[in-house]
mmCIF file of C-alpha atoms in Angstrom:
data_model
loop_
_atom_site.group_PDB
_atom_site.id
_atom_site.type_symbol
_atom_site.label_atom_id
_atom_site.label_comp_id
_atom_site.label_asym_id
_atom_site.label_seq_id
_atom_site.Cartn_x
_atom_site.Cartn_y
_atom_site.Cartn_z
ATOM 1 C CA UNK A 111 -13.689 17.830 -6.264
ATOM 2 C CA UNK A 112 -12.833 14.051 -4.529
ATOM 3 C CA UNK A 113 -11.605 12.488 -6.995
ATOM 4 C CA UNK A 114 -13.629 9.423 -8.447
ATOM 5 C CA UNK A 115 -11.862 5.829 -7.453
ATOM 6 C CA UNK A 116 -12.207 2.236 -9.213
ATOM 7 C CA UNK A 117 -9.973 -0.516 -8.028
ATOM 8 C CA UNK A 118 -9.007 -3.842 -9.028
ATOM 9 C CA UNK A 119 -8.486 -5.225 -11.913
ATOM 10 C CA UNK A 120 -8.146 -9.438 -12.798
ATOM 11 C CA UNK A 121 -4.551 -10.530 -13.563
ATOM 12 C CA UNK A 122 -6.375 -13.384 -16.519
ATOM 13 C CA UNK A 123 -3.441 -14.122 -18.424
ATOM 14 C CA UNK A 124 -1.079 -11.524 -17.655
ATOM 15 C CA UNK A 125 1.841 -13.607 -17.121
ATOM 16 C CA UNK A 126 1.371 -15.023 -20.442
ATOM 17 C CA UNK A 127 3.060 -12.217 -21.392
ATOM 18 C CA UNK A 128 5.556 -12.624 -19.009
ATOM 19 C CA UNK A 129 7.126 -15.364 -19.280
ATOM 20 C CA UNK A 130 10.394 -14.131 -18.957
ATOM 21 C CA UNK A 131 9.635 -13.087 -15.645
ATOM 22 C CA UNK A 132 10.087 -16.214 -13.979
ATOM 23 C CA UNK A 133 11.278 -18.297 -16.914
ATOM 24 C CA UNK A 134 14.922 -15.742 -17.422
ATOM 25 C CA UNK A 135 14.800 -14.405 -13.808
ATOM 26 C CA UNK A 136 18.965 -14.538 -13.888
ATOM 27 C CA UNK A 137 19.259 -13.099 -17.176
ATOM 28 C CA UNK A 138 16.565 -10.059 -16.097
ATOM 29 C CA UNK A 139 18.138 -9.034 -13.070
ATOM 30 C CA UNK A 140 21.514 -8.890 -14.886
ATOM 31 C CA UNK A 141 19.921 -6.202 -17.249
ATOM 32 C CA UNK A 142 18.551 -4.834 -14.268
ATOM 33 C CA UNK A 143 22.086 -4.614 -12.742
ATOM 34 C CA UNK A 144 23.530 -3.159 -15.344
ATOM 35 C CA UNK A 145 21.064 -0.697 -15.241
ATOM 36 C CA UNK A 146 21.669 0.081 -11.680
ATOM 37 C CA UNK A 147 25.386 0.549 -12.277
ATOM 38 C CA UNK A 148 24.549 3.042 -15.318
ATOM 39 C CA UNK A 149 22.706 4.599 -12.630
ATOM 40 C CA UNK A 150 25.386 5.117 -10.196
ATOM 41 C CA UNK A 151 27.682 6.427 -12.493
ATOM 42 C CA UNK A 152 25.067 9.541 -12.013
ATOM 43 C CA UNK A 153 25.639 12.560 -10.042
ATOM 44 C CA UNK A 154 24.014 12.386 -6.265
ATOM 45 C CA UNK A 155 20.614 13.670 -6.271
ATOM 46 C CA UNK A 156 20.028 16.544 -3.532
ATOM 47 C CA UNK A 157 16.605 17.386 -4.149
ATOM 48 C CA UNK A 158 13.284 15.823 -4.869
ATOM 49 C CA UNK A 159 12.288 14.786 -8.632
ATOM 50 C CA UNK A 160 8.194 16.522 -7.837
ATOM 51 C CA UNK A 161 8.654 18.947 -5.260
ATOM 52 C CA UNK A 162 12.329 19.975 -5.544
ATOM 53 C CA UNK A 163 12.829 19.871 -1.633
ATOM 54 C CA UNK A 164 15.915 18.908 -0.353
ATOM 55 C CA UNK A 165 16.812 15.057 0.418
ATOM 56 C CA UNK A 166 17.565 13.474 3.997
ATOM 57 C CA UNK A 167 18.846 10.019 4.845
ATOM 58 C CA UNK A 168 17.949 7.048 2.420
ATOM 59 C CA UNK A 169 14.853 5.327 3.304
ATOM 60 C CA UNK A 170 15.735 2.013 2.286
ATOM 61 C CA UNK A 171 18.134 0.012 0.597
ATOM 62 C CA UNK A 172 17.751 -2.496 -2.823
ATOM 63 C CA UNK A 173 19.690 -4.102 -4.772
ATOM 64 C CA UNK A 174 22.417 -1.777 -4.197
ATOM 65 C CA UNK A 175 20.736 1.032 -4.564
ATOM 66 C CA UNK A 176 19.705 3.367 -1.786
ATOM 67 C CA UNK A 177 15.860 5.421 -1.815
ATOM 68 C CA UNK A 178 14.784 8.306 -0.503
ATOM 69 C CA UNK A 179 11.581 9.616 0.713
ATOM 70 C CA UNK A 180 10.906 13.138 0.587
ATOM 71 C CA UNK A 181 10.060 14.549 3.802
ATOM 72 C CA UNK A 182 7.296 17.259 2.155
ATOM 73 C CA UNK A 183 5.534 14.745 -0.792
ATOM 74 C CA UNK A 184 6.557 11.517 0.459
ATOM 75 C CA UNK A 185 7.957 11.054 -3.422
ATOM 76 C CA UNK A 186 10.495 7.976 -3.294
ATOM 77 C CA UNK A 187 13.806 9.039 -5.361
ATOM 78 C CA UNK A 188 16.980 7.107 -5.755
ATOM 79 C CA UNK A 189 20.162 8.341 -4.361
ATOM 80 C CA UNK A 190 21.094 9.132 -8.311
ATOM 81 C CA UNK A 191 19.655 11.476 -10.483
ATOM 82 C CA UNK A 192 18.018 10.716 -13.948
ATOM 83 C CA UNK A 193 20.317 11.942 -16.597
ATOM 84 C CA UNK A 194 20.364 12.975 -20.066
ATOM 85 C CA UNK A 195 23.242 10.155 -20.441
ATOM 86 C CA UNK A 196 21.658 7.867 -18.335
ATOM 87 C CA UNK A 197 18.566 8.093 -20.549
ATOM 88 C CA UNK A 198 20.794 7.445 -23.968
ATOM 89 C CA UNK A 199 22.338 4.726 -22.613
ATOM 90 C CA UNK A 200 18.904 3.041 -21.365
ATOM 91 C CA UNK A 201 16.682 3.611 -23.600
ATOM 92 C CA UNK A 202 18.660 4.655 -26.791
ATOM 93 C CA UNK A 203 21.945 2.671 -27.514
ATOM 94 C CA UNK A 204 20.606 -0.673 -25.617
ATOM 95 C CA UNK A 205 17.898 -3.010 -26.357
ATOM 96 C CA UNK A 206 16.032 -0.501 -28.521
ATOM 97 C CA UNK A 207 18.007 -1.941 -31.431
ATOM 98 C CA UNK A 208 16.552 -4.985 -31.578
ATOM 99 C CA UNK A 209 14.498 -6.390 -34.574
ATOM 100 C CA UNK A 210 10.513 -8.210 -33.738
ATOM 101 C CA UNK A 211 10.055 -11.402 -35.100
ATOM 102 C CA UNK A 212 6.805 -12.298 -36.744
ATOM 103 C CA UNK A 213 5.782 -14.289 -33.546
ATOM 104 C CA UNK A 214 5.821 -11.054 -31.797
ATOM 105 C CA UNK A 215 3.601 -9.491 -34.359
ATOM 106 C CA UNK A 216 1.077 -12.171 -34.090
ATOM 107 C CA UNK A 217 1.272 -11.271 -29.873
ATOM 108 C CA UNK A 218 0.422 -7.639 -30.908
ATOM 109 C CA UNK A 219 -3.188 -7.456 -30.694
ATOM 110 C CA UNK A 220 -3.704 -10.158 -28.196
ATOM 111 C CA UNK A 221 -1.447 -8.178 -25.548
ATOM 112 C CA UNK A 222 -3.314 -4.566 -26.519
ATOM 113 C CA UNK A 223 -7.022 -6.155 -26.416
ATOM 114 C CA UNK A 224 -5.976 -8.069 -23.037
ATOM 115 C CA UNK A 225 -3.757 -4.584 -21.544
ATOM 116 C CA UNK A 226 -4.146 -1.595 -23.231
ATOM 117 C CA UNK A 227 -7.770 -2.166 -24.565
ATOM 118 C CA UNK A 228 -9.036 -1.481 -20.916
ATOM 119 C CA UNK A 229 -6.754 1.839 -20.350
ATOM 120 C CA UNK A 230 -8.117 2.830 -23.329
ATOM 121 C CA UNK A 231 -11.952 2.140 -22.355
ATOM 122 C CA UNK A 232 -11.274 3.574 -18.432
ATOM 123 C CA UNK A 233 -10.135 6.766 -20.390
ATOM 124 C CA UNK A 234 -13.090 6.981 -22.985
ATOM 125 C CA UNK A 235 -15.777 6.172 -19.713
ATOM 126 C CA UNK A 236 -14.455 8.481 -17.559
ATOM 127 C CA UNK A 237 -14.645 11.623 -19.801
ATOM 128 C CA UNK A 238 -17.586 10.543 -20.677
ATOM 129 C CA UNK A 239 -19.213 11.339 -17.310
ATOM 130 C CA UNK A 240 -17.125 14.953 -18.277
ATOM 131 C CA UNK A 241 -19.976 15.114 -21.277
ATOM 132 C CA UNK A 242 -17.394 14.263 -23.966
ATOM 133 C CA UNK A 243 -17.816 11.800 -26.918
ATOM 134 C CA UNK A 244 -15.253 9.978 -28.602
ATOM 135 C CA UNK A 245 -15.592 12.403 -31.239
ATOM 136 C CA UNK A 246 -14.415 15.098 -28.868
ATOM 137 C CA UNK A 247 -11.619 13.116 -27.859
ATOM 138 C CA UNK A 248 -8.144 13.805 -29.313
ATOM 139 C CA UNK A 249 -5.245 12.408 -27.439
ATOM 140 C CA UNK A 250 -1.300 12.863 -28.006
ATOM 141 C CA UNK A 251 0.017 9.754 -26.456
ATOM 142 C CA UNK A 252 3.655 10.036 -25.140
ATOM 143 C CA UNK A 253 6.445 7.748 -25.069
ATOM 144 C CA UNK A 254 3.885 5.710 -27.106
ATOM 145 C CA UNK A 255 6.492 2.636 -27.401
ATOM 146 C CA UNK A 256 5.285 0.077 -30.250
ATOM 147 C CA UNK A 257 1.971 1.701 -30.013
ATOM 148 C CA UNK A 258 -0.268 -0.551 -28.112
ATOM 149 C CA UNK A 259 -2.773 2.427 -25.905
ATOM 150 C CA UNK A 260 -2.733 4.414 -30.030
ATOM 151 C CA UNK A 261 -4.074 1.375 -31.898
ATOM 152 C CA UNK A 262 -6.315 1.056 -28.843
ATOM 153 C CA UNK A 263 -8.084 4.325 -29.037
ATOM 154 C CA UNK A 264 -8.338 4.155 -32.632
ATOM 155 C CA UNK A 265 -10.422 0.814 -32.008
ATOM 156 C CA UNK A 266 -12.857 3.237 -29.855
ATOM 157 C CA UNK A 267 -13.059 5.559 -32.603
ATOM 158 C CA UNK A 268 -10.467 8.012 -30.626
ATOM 159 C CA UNK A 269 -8.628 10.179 -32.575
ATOM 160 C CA UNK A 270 -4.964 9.705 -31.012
ATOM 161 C CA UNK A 271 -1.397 10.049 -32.162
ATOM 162 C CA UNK A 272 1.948 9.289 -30.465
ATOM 163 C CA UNK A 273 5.524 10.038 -30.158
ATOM 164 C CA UNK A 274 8.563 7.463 -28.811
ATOM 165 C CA UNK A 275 12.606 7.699 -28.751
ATOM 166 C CA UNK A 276 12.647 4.150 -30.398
ATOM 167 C CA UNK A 277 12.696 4.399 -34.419
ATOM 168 C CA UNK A 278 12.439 0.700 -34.735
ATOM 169 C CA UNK A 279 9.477 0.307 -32.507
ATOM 170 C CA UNK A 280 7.966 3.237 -34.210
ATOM 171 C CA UNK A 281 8.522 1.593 -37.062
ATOM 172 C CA UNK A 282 7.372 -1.514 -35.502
ATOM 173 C CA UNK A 283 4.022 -0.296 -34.750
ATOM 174 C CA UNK A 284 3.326 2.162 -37.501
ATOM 175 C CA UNK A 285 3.469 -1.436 -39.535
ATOM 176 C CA UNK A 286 1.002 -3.557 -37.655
ATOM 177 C CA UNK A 287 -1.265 -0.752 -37.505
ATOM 178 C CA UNK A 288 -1.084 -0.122 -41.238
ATOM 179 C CA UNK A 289 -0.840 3.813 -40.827
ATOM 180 C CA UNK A 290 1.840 6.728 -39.505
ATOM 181 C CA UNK A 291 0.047 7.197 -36.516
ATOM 182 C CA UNK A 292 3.767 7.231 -34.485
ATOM 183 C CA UNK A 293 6.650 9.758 -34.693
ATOM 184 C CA UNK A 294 9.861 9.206 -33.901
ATOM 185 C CA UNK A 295 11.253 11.819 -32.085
ATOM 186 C CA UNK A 296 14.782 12.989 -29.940
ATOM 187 C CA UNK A 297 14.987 12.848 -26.147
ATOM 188 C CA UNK A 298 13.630 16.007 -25.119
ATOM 189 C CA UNK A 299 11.664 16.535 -28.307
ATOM 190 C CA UNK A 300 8.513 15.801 -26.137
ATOM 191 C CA UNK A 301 8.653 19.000 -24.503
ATOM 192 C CA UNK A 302 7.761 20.581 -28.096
ATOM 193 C CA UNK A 303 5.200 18.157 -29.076
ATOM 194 C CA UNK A 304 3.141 19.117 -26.205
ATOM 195 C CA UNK A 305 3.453 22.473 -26.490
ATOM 196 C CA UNK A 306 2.575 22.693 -30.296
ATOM 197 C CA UNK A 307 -0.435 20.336 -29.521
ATOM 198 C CA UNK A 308 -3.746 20.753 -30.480
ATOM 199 C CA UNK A 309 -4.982 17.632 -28.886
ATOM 200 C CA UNK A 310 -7.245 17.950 -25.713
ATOM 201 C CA UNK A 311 -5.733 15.219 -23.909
ATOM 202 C CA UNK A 312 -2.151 14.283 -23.208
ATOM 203 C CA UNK A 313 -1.628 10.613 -22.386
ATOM 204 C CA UNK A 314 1.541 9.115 -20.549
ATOM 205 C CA UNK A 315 1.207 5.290 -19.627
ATOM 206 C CA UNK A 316 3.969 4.054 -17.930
ATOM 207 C CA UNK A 317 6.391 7.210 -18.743
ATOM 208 C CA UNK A 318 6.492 9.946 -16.163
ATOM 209 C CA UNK A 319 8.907 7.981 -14.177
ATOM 210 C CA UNK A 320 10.943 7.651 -17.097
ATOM 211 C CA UNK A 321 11.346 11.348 -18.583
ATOM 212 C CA UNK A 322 14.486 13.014 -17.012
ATOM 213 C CA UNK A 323 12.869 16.764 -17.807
ATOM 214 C CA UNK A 324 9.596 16.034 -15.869
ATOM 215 C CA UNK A 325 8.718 19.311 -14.436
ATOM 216 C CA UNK A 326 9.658 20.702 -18.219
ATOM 217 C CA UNK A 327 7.367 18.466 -19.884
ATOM 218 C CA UNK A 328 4.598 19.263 -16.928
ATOM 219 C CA UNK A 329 4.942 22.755 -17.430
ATOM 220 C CA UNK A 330 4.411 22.740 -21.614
ATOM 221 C CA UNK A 331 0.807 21.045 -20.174
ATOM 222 C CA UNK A 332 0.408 23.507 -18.279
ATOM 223 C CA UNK A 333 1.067 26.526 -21.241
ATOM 224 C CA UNK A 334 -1.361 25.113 -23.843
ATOM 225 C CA UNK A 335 -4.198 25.972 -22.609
ATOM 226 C CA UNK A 336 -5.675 23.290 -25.606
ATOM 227 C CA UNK A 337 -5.081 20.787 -23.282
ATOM 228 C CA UNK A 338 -7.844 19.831 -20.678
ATOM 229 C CA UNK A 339 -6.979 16.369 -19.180
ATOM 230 C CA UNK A 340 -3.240 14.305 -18.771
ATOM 231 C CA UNK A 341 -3.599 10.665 -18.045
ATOM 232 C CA UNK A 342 -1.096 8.910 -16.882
ATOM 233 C CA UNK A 343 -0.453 5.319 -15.223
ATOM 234 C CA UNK A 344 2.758 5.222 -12.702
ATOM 235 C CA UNK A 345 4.600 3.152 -10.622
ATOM 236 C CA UNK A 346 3.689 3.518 -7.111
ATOM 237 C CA UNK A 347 5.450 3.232 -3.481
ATOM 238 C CA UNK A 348 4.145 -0.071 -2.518
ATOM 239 C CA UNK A 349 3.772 -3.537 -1.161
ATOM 240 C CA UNK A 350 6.129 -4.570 -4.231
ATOM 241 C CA UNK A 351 8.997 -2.187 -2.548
ATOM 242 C CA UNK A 352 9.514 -4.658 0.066
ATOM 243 C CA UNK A 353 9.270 -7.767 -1.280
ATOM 244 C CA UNK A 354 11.725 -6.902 -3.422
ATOM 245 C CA UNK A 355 14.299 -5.332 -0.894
ATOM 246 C CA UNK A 356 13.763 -8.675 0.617
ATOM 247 C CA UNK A 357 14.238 -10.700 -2.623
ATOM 248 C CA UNK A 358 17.705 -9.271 -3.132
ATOM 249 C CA UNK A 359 18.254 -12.322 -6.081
ATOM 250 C CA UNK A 360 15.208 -12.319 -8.008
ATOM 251 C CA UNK A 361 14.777 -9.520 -10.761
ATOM 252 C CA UNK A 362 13.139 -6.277 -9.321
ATOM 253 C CA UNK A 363 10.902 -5.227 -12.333
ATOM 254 C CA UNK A 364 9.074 -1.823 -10.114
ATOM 255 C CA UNK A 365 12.152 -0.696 -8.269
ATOM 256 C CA UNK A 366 15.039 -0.853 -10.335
ATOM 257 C CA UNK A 367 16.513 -0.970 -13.557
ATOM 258 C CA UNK A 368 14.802 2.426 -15.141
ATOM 259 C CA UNK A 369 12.766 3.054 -12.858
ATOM 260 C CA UNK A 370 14.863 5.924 -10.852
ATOM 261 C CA UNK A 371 12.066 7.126 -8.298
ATOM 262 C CA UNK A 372 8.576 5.794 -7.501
ATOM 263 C CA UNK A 373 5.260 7.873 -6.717
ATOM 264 C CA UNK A 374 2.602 8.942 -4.196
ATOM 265 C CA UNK A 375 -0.651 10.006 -3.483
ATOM 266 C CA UNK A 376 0.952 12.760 -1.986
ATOM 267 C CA UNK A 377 3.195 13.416 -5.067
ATOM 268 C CA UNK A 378 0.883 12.919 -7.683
ATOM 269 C CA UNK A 379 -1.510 15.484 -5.820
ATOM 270 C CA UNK A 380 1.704 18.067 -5.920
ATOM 271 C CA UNK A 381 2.518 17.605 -9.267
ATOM 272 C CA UNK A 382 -1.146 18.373 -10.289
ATOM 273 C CA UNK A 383 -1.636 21.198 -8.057
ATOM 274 C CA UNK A 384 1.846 22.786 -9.698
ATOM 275 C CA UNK A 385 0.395 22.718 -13.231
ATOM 276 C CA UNK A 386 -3.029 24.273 -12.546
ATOM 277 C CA UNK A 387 -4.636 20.689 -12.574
ATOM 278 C CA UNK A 388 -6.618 17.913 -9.901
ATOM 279 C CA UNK A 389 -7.056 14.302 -9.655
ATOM 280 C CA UNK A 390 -10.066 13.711 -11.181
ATOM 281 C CA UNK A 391 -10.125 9.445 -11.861
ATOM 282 C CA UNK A 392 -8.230 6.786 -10.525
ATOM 283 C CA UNK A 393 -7.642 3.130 -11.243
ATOM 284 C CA UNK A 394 -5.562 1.378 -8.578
ATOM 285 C CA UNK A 395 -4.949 -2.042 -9.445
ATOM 286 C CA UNK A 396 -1.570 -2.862 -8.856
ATOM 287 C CA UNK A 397 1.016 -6.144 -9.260
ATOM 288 C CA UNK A 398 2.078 -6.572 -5.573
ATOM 289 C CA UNK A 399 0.700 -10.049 -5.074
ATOM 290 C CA UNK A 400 1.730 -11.455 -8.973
ATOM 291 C CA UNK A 401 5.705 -10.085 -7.379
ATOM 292 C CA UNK A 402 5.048 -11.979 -4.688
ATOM 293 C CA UNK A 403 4.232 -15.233 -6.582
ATOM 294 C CA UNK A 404 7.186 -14.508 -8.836
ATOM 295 C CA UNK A 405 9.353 -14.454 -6.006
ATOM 296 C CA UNK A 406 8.314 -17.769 -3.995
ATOM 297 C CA UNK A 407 8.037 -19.543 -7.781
ATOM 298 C CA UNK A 408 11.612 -18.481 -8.681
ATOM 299 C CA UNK A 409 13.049 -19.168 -5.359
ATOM 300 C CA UNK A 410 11.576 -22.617 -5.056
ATOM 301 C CA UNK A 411 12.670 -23.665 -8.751
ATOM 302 C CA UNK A 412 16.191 -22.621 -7.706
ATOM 303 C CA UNK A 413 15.843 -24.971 -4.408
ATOM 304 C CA UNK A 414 14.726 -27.396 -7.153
ATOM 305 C CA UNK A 415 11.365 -27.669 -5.177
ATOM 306 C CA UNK A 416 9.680 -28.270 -8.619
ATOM 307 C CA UNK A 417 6.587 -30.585 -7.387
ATOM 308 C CA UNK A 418 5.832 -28.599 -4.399
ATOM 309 C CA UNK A 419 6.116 -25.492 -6.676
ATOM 310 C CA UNK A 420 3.170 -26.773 -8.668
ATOM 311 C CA UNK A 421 1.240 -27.559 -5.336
ATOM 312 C CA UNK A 422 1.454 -24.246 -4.456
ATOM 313 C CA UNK A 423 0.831 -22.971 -7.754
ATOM 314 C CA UNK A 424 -2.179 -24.491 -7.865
ATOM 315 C CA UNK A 425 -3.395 -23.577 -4.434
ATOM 316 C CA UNK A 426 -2.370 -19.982 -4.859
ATOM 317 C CA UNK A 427 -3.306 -18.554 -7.965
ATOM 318 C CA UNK A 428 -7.199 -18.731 -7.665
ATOM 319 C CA UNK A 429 -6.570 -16.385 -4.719
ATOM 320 C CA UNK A 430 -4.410 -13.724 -6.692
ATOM 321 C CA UNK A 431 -7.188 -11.689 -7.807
ATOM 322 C CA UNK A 432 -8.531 -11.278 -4.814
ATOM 323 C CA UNK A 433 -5.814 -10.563 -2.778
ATOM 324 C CA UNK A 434 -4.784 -7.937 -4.551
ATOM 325 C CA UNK A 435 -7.858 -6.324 -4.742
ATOM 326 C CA UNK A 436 -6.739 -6.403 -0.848
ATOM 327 C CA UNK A 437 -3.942 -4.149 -1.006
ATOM 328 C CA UNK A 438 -5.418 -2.128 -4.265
ATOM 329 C CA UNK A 439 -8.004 -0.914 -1.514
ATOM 330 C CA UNK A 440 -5.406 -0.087 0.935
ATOM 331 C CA UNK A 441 -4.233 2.709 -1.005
ATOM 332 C CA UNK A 442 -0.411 1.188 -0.997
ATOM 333 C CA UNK A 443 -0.259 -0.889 -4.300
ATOM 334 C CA UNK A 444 1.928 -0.662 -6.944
ATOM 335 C CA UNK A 445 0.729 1.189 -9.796
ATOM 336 C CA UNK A 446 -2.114 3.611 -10.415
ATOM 337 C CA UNK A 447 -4.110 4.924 -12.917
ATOM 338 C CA UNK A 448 -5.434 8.657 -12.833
ATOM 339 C CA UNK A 449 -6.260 11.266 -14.904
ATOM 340 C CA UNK A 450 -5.794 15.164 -13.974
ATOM 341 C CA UNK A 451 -8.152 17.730 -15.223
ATOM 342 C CA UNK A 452 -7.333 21.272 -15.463
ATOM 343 C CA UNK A 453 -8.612 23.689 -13.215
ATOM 344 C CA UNK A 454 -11.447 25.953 -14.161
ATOM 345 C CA UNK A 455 -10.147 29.739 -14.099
#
């Protein structure tokens, strides 16, 4: 079955939310550095992260890091493998200490009804047209972070639960939801979760790329049988790749810091195929053309070209949308939407 496509999707007020972005650009690529050099404190990698084939020549080269596309998926991996350390040190002992103000909690809703609210509705509509109701729905949501895509299936009457590594933004978002809808759990402790499931759909948005025991996590979908449907939103090969190999001082937000390889077509089609699943739905909007404007804003503030800046600001943004629809259609964006279904027997 050819899988079903939707593209585009309007950035609104997406950089409302980040601020940061172009505001801290500096003090975001230093995380991002330091990131990198946890990285490369990592054993080699010598085969690919989906397919397991063995790794050429790097592909390309940014900010300090060198990439490598597989020759049999066309998967993009860094020269340095995703580690069990590398993952404590990232995602464990860092930033996931930090307290949320009550501004933040105020954000909360806005940022899930203006982000997560669609994911959550592009979900529900799609299985739909599979003959399933919200009522049928039941979705374990991994790496579910502060809970944003949980409290935004409960809002479609989807029964959904999640997991995440981070006890304070478990804690976080089990308190602006009012409920313990999140469980804090260890590293690897997703592997169990999934298998134990009962839930028919497994939902990953924005973690593949960040699970060091992929294929072990992949193949506990593929053992309970319970489970009909993974959806999952990923950073893609892209546009974004080169502008910021050619940006080497502005913060690289899709190849860097924790993200340590980048997906596919090609890939994502392997990985399904190896659990006894197909793409079924995609979304491709991507961020390519908002990178872009990061880049030129950040690079003309720091040539203190702050009226032209604002010329071009002006000029540019009404275009944005539609640009990116552009390279959304071309198949080489940066981030994609899909959900697999599992193979009739």
């Amino acid at each position: 079955m050819a899988a079903q496509k939707k593209y585009g999707k309007s950035f609104g007020k997406l950089n409302s939310f980040k601020t940061g972005f172009f505001e801290n650009n500096d003090g975001m690529l230093r995380m991002a550095d330091k990131m990198a050099d946890i990285l490369s404190s990592q054993p080699k990698r010598t085969v690919c992260k989906i397919c397991e084939s063995p790794l050429s020549a790097p592909f390309l080269k940014s900010h300090g890091l060198n990439y490598i596309k597989c020759e049999k998926c066309g998967h993009l991996n860094s020269e340095f493998e995703d580690t069990d350390d590398f993952a404590d040190r990232v995602y464990v002992q860092d930033d996931y200490s930090r307290n949320y103000s009550e501004a933040e909690k105020e954000q909360y809703m806005s940022r899930r009804d203006l982000i997560y609210i669609p994911k959550a509705e592009f979900l529900r509509d799609c299985l739909e047209k599979e003959g399933l109701s919200a009522e049928d729905m039941n979705v374990l949501d991994i790496g579910a972070g502060c809970g944003y895509f949980v409290s935004s299936l409960h809002e479609l009457k989807i029964a959904a639960s999640g997991i995440e590594v981070s006890e304070n933004e478990v804690n976080y978002g089990n308190s602006v939801m009012g409920d313990e809808s999140l469980l804090c759990v260890g590293l690897t402790d997703s592997i169990r979760h999934i298998r134990e499931t009962s839930a028919n759909i497994v939902s990953a948005i924005g973690v593949l790329e960040h699970l060091v025991h992929l294929k072990e996590n992949l193949c506990a979908i593929r053992e309970n049988e319970s489970i009909s449907y993974l959806y999952a939103s990923v950073p893609m090969f892209s546009f974004s790749c080169a502008f910021e190999a050619s940006h080497q001082d502005c913060y690289n937000r899709h190849m860097g810091g924790t993200h340590t390889h980048l997906f596919t077509d090609e890939s994502i089609a392997y990985m399904a195929e190896s659990i006894g699943f197909e793409v079924a739905y995609e979304w491709r909007f991507g961020s390519d053309i908002n990178d872009l404007y990061r880049f030129i804003m950040v690079e003309l503030a720091r040539t203190e070209n702050n009226a032209f800046a604002s010329y071009f600001s002006e000029r540019f943004t009404p275009l944005m949308d539609e640009l990116q629809l552009v390279l959304d259609k071309s198949g080489f964006s940066s981030e994609l939407h899909f959900i697999l279904k599992r193979r009739k027997r």
